[in-house]
mmCIF file of C-alpha atoms and ligand atoms in Angstrom:
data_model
loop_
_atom_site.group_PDB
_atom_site.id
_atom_site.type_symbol
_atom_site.label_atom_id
_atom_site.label_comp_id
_atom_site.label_asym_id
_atom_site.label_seq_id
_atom_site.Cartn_x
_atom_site.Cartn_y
_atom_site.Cartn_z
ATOM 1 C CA UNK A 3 48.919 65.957 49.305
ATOM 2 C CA UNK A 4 46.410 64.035 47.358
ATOM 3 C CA UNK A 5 42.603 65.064 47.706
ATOM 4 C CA UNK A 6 41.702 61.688 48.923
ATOM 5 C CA UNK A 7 44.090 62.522 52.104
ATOM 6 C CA UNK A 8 43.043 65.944 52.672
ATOM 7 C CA UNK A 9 39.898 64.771 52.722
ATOM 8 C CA UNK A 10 40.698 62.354 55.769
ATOM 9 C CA UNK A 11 42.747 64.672 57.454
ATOM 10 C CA UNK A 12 39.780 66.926 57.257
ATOM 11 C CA UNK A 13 37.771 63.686 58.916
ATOM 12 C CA UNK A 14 40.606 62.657 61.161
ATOM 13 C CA UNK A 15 41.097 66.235 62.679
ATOM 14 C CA UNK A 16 36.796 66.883 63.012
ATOM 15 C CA UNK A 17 36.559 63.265 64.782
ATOM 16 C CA UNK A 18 39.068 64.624 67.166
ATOM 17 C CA UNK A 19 37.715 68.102 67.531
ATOM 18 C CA UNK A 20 34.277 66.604 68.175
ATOM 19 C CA UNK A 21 35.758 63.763 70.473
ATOM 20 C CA UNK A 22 38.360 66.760 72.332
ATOM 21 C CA UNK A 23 40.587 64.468 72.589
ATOM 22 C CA UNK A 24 44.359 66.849 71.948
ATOM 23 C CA UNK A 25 46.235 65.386 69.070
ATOM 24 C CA UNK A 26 49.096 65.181 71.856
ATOM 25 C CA UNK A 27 47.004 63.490 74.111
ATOM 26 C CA UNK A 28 48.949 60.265 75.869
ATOM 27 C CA UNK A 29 46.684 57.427 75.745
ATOM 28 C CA UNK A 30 47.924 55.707 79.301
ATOM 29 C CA UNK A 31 44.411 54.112 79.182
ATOM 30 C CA UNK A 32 44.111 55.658 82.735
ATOM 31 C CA UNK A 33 46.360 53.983 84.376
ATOM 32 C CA UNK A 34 48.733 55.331 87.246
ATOM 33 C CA UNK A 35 51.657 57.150 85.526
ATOM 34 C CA UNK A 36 54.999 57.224 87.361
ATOM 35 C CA UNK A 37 58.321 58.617 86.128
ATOM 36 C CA UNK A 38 61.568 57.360 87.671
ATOM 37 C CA UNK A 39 64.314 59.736 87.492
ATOM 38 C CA UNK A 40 67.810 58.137 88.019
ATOM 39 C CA UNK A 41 69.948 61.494 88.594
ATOM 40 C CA UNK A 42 72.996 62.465 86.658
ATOM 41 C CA UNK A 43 74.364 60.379 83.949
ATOM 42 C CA UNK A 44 76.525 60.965 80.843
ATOM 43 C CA UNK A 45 78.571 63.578 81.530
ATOM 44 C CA UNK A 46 77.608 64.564 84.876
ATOM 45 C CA UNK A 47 79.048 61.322 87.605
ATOM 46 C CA UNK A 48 77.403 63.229 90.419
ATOM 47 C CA UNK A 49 79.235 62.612 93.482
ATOM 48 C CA UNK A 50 82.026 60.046 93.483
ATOM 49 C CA UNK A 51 84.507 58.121 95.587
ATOM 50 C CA UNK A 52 87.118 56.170 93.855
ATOM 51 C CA UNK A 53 86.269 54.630 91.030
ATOM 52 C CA UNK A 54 82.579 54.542 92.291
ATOM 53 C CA UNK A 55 79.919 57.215 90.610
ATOM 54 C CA UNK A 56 76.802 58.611 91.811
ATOM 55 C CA UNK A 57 75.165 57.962 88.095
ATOM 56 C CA UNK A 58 75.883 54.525 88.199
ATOM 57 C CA UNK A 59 74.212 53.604 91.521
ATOM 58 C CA UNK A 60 70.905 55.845 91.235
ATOM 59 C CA UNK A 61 70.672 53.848 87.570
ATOM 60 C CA UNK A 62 71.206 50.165 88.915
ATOM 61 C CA UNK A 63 68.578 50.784 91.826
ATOM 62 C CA UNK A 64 66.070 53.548 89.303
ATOM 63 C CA UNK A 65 65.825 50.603 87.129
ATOM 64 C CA UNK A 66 65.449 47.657 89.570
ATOM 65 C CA UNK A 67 62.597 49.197 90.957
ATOM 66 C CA UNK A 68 60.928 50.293 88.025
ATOM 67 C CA UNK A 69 61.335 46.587 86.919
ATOM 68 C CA UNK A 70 59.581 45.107 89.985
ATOM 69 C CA UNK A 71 56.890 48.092 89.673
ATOM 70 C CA UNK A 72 56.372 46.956 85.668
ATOM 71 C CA UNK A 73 56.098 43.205 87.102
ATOM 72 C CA UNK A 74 53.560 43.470 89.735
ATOM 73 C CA UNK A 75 51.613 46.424 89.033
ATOM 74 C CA UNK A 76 49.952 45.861 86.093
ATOM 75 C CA UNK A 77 47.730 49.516 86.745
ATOM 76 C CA UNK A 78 51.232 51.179 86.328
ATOM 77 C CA UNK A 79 52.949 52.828 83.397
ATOM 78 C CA UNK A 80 56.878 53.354 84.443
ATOM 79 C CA UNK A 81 58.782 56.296 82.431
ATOM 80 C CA UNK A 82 61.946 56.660 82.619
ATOM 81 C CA UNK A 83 63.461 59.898 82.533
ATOM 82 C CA UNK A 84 66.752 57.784 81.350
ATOM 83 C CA UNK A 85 67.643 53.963 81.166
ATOM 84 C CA UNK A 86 71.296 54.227 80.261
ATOM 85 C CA UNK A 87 74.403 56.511 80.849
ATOM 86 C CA UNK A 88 73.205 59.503 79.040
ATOM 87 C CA UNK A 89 73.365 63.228 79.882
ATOM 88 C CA UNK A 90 69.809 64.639 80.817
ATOM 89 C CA UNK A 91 69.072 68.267 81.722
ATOM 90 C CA UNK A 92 67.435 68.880 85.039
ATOM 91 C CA UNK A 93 64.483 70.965 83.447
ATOM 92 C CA UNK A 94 63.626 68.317 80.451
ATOM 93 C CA UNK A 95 63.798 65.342 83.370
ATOM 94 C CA UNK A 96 60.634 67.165 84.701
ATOM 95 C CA UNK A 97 59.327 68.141 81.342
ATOM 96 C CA UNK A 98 59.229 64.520 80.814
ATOM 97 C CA UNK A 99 56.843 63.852 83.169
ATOM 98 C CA UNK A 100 54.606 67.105 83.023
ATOM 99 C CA UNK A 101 54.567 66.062 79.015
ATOM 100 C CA UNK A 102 53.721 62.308 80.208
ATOM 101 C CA UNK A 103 50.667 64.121 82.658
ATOM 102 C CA UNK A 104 52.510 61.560 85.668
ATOM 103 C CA UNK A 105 50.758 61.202 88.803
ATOM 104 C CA UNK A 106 54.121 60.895 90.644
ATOM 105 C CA UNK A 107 57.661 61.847 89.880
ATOM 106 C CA UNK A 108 60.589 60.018 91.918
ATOM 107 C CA UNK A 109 64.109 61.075 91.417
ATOM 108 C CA UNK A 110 67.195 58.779 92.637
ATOM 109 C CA UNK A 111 70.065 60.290 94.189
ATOM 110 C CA UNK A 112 72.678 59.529 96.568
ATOM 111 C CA UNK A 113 74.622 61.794 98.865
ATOM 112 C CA UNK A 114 77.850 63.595 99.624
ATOM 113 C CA UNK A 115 79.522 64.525 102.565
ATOM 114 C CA UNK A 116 83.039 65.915 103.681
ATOM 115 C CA UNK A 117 82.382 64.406 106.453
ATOM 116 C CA UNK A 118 83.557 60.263 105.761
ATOM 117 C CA UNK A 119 81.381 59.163 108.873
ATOM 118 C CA UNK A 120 77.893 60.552 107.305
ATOM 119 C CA UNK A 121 75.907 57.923 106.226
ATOM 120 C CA UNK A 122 72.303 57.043 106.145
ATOM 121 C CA UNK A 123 68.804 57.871 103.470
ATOM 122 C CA UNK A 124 67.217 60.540 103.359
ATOM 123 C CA UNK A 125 64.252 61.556 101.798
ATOM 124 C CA UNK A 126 63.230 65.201 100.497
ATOM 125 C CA UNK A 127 60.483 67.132 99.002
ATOM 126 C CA UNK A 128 60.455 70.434 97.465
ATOM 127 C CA UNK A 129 60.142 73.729 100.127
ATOM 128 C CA UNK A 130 62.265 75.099 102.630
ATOM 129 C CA UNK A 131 62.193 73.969 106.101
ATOM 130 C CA UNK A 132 61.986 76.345 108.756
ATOM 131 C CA UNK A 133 64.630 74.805 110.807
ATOM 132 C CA UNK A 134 66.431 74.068 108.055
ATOM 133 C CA UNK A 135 70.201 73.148 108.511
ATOM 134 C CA UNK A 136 73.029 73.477 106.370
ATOM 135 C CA UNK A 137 73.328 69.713 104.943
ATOM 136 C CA UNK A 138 69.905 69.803 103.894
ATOM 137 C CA UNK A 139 70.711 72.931 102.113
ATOM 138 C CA UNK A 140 73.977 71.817 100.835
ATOM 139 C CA UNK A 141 72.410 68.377 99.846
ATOM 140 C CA UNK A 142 70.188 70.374 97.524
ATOM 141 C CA UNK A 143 73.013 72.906 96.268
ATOM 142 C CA UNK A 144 75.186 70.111 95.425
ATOM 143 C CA UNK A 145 72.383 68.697 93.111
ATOM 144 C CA UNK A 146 70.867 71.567 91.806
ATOM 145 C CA UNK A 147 74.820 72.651 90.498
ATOM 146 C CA UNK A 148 74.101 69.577 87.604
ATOM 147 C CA UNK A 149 72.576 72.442 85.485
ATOM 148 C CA UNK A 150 76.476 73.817 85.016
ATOM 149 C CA UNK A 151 77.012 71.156 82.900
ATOM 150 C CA UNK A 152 73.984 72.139 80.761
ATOM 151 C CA UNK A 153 74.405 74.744 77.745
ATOM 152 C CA UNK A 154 72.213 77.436 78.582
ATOM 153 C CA UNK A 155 71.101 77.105 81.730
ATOM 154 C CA UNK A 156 69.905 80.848 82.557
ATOM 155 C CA UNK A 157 67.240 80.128 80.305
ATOM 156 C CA UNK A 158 65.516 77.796 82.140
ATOM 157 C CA UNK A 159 66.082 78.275 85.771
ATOM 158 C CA UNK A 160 64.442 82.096 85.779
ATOM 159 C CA UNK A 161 67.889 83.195 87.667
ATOM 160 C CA UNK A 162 68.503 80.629 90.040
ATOM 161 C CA UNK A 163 72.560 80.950 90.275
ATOM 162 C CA UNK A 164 73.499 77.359 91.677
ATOM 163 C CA UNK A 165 76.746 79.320 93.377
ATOM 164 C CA UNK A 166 74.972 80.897 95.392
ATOM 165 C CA UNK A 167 72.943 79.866 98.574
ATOM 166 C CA UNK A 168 70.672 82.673 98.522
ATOM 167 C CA UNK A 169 69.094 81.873 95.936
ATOM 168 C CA UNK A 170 67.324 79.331 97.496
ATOM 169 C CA UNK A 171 65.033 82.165 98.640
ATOM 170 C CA UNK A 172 62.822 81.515 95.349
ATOM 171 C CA UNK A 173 61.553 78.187 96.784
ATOM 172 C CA UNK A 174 60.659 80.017 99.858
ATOM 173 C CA UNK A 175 57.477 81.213 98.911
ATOM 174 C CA UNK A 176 56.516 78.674 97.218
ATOM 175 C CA UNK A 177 53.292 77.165 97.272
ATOM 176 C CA UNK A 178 53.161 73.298 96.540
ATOM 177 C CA UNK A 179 49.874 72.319 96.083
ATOM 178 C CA UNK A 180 50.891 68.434 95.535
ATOM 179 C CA UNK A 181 52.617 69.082 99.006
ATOM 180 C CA UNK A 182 50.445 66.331 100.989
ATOM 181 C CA UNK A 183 51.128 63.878 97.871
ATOM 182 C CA UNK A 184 54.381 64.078 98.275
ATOM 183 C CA UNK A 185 54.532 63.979 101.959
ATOM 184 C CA UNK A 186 52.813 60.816 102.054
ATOM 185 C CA UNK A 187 54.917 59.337 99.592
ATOM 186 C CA UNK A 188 58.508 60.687 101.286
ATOM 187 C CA UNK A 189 56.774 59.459 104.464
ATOM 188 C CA UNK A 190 56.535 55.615 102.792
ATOM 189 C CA UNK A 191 59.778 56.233 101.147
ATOM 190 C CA UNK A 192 61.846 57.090 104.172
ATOM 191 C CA UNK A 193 60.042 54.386 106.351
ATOM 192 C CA UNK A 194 60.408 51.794 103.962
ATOM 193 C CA UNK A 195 64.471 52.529 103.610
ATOM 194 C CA UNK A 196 64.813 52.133 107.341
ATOM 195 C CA UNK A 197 62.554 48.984 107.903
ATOM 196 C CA UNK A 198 63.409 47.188 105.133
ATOM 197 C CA UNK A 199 66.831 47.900 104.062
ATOM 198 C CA UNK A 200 67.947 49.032 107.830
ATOM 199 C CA UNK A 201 69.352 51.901 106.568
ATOM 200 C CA UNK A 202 70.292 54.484 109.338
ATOM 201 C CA UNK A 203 67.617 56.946 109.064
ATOM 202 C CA UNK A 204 67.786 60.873 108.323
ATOM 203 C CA UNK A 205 64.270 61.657 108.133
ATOM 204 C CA UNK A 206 62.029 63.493 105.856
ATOM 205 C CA UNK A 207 63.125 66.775 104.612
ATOM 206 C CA UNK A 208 61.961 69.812 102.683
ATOM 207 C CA UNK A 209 64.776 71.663 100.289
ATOM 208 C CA UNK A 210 64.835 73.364 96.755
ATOM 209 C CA UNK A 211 65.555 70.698 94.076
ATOM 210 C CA UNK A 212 65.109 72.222 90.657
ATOM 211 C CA UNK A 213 64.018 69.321 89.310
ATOM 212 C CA UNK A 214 61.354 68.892 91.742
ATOM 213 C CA UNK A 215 60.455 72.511 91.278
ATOM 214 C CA UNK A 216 59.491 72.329 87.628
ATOM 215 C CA UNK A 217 57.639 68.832 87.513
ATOM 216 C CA UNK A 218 53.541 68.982 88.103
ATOM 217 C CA UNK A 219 52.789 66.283 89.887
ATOM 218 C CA UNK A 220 53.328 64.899 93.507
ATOM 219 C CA UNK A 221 57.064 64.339 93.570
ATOM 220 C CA UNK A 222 60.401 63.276 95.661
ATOM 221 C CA UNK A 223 63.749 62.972 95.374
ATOM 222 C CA UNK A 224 65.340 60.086 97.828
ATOM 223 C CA UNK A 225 68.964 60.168 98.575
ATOM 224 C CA UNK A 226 70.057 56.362 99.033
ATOM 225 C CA UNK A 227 72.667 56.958 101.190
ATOM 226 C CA UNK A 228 76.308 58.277 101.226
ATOM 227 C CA UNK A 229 78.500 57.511 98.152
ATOM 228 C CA UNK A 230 81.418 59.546 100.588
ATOM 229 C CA UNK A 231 81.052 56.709 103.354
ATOM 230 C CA UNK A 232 82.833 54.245 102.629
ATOM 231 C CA UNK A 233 80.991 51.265 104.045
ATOM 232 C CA UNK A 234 77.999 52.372 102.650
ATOM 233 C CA UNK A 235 79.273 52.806 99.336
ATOM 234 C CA UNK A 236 80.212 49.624 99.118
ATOM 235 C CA UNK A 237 76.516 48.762 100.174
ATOM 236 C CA UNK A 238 74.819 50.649 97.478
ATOM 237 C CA UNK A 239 77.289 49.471 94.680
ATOM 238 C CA UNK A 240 77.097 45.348 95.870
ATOM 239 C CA UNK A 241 73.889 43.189 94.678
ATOM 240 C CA UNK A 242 72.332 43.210 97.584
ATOM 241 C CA UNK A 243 72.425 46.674 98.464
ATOM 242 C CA UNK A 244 70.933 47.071 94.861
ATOM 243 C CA UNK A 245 68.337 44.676 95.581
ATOM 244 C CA UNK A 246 67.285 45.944 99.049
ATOM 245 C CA UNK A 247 67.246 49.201 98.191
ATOM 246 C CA UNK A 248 65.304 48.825 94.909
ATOM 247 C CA UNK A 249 62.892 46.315 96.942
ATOM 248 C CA UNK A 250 62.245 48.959 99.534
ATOM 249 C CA UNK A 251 61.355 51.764 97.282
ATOM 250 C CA UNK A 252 58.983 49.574 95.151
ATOM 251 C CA UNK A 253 57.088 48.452 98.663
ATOM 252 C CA UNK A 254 56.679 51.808 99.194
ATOM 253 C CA UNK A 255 55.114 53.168 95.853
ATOM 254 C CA UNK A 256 53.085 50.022 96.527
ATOM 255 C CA UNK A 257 51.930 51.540 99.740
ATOM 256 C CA UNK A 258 50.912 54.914 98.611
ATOM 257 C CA UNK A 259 49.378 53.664 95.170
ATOM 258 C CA UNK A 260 46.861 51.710 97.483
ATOM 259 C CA UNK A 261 46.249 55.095 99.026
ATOM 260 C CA UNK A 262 46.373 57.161 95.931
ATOM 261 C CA UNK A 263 43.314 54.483 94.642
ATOM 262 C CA UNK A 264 41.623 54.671 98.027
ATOM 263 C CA UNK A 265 41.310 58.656 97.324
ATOM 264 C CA UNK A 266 40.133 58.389 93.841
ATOM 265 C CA UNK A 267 36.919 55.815 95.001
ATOM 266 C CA UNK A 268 36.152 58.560 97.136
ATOM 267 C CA UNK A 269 36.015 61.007 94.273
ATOM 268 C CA UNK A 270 33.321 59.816 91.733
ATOM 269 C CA UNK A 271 31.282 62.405 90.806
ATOM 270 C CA UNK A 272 27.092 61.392 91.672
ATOM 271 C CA UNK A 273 25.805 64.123 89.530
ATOM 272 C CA UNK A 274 25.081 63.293 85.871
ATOM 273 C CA UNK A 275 22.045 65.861 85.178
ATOM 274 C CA UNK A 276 23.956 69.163 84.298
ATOM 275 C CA UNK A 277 22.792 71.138 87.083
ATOM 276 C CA UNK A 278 22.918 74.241 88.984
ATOM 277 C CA UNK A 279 24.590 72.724 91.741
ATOM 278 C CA UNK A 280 22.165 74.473 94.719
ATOM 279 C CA UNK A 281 23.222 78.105 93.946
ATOM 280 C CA UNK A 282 20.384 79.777 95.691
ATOM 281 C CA UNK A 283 19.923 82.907 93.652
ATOM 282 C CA UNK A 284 19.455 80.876 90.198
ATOM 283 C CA UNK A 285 22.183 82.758 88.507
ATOM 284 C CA UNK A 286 24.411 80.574 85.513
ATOM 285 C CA UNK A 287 27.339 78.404 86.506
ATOM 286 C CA UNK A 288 30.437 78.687 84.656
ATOM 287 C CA UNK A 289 32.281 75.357 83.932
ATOM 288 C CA UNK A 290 35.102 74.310 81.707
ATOM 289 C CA UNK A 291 34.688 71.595 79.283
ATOM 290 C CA UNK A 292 37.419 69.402 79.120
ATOM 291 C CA UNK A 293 37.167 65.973 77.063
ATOM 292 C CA UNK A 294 34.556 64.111 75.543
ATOM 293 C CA UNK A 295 34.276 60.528 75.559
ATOM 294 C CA UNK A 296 31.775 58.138 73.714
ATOM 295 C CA UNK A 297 31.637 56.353 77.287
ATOM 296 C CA UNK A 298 31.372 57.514 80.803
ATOM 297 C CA UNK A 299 34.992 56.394 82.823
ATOM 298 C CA UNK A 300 35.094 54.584 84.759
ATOM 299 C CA UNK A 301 34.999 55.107 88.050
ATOM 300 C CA UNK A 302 38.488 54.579 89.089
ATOM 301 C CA UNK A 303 39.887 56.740 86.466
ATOM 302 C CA UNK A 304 42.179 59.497 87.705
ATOM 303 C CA UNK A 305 41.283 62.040 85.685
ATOM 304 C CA UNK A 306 38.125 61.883 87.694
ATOM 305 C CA UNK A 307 40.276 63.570 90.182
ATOM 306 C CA UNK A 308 42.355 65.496 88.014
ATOM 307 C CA UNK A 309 40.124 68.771 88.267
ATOM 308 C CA UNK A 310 37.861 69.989 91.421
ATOM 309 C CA UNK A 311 34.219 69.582 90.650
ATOM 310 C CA UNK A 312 34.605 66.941 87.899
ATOM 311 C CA UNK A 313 31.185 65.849 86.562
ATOM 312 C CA UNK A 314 29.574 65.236 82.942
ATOM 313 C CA UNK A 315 26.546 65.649 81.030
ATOM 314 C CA UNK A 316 25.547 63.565 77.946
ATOM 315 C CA UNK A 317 24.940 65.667 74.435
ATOM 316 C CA UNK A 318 24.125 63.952 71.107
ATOM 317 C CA UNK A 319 25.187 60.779 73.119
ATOM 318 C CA UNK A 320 28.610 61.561 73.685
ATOM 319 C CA UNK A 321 29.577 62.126 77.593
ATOM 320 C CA UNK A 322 30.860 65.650 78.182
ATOM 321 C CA UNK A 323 33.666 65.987 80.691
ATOM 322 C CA UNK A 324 33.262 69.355 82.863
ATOM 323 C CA UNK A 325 35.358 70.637 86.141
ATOM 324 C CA UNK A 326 34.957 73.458 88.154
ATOM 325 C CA UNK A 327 31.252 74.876 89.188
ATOM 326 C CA UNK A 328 31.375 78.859 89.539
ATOM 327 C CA UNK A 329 28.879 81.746 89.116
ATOM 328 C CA UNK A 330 31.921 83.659 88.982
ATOM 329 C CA UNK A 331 33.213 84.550 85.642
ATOM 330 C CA UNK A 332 36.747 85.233 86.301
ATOM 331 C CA UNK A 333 37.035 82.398 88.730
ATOM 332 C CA UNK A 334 36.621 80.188 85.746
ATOM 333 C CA UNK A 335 38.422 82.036 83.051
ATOM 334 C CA UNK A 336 41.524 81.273 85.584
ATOM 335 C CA UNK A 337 40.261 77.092 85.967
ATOM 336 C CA UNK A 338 40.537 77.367 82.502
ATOM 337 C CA UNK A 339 43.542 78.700 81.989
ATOM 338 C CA UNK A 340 44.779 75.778 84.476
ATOM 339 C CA UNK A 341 42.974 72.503 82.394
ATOM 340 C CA UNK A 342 44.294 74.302 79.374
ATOM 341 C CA UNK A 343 47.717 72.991 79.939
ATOM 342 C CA UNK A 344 46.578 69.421 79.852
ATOM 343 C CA UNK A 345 43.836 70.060 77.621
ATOM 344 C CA UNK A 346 44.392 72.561 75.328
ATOM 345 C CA UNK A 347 40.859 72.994 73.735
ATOM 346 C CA UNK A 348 39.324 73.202 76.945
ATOM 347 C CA UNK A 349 36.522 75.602 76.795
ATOM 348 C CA UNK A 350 33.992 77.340 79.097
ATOM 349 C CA UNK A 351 30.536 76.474 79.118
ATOM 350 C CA UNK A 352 27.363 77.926 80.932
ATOM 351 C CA UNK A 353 24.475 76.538 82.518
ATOM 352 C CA UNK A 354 20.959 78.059 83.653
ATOM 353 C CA UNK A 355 17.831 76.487 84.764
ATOM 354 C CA UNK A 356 19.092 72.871 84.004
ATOM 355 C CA UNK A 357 20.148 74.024 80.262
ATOM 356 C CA UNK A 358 23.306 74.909 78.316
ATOM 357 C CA UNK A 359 23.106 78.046 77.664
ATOM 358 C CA UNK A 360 25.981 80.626 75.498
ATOM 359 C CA UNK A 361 28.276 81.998 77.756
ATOM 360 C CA UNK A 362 27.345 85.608 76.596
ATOM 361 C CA UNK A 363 23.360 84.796 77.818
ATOM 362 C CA UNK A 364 24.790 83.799 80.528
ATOM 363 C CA UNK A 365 26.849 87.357 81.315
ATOM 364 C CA UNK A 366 24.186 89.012 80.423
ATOM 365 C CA UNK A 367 21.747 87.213 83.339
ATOM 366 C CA UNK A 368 24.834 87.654 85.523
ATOM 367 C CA UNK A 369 25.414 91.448 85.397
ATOM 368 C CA UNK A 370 21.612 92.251 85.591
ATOM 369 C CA UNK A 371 21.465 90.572 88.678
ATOM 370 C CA UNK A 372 24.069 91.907 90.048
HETATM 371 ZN ZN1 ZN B 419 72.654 63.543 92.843
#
């Protein structure tokens, strides 16, 4: 390496430091992310019937509504998890979109049933339902066994054994705290299906996808219908079932991205002094420091509502992006440790009497007035 460009990586890297913007950051200029995860492919058909294959109809309808998404939502950035016949792992489909920092994660299935008469969408999110029955459970096994096509797949599934029912018990005490995100957005979904493309309707539904279970973001996984009934086969593999189907789904993300933005007006932070935030007893506030920015965002931006408590304060004119609001140390040692897996340089600052202050002053005035 020449001087010259040591010299501007040494510039290049400070400007970034200074700016905390992480090298890996995705510049999606704030607009709504949303991944679209056709299931199966390569490899893995999915269910079939004849000559017709899961893979092929989650693709056709995955892509037609990510199409009329890209088309008429210009606030949108579609991802695909994959846009042709290729093999994907179930744990790098959500890694995709936790890498991507989406704001929603929809995966396209379609169901399979012994039965030849069961037909109808359905539309699930990830948890176990306390009267759950066994289709909803085997709807989930069936999908979740994709990761025995996968080399390796202890390693990433912390011992879920997709032979074995019981181990569905690891979802159970799960806590999904994009649960109402996704609700709403299976609730569209599923409504949208039976309105607009008449399908027969099998409700919402809580079960233990894997792939929902490792992606960070509000997510669902639809079901289209039954690839094992015949009829509706044939619906979901002609051009109009295609084009229905694809038409409904995109109504519906239209639906809850006009109540996704509704939510984030709500959430712009009024503060811009760096303050003590009313704690009575005048002891220092812990926050974490998360991005700087030579302007304020604006104030439909969703990382405004990424973090709880997220405010800024202006330094050597730059604006200084801070979440959380804590006298408690630990409290924000663990908000921290949270942001840091967006934003890995996140830091903790401290504030007293309206000033910045170092974070061992500020222990110091905490345990003496404790
Ligand atoms: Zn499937």
């Amino acid at each position: 390496m020449t001087k010259a460009y040591k010299i501007l990586g040494i510039i290049v890297t400070t400007v970034f430091l200074a700016l905390g913007l992480p090298a890996n950051a995705v510049d999606d200029q704030g607009r709504f992310v949303l991944v679209i995860d056709p299931g199966h492919g390569g490899k893995d058909p999915g269910a079939v019937n004849g000559k017709n294959q899961e893979k092929t109809i989650n693709l056709n309808i995955a892509l037609k509504m990510g199409k009329l998404i890209e088309e008429n939502c210009k606030d949108v950035k579609v991802i695909y998890t994959r846009k042709t016949d290729v093999f994907v792992e179930l744990y790098k489909r959500a890694d995709i979109a936790n890498k991507a920092g989406a704001d929603m994660f929809i995966s396209v299935h379609t169901n399979s049933a012994k039965s030849k008469s069961a037909n109808g969408a359905e539309t699930y999110l990830l948890g176990v339902e306390e009267n759950r029955t066994s289709a909803n459970l085997n709807a989930a096994l069936e999908e979740n066994k994709a990761i025995l096509l996968e080399n390796d797949y202890e390693a990433h599934y912390e011992g879920y054994d997709p032979n074995s029912p019981e181990s569905m018990i690891i979802f159970e005490f799960m806590q999904n705290e994009y649960q109402k995100e996704s609700l709403k957005m299976a609730t569209f979904t599923q409504n949208q299906m039976v309105k607009s493309a008449k399908r027969p309707d099998r409700g919402v539904h809580q079960a233990g996808y894997l792939v929902l279970w490792k992606s960070t973001m509000p997510s669902i996984l639809i079901e289209l219908g039954f690839i094992s009934n015949d009829n509706e086969c044939k619906y979901l593999t002609s051009q109009k079932g295609i084009d229905e189907m694809s038409q409904s789904l995109y109504k519906a993300f239209k639906e809850y991205l006009d109540y996704h933005n509704k939510l984030i007006d709500k959430a712009v932070p009024t503060a811009q002094a760096i303050g003590n935030n009313g704690n009575e007893k005048e002891l220092p506030v812990y926050k974490v420091q998360f991005m700087s920015l030579k302007k304020p965002l604006k104030k439909d931006d969703k990382r405004l509502k990424a973090y709880p408590d997220v405010d800024y304060y202006t330094e050597d004119g730059v604006c200084k992006y801070t979440c959380g609001n804590t006298t408690d140390y630990d409290a924000v040692q663990k908000t921290k440790a949270e942001v840091q897996k967006k934003y890995k340089d996140a830091f903790v600052i401290a504030v007293y009497q309206g000033k910045k202050i170092s974070v061992k002053e500020a222990r110091e005035i905490t345990s003496k007035n404790k």
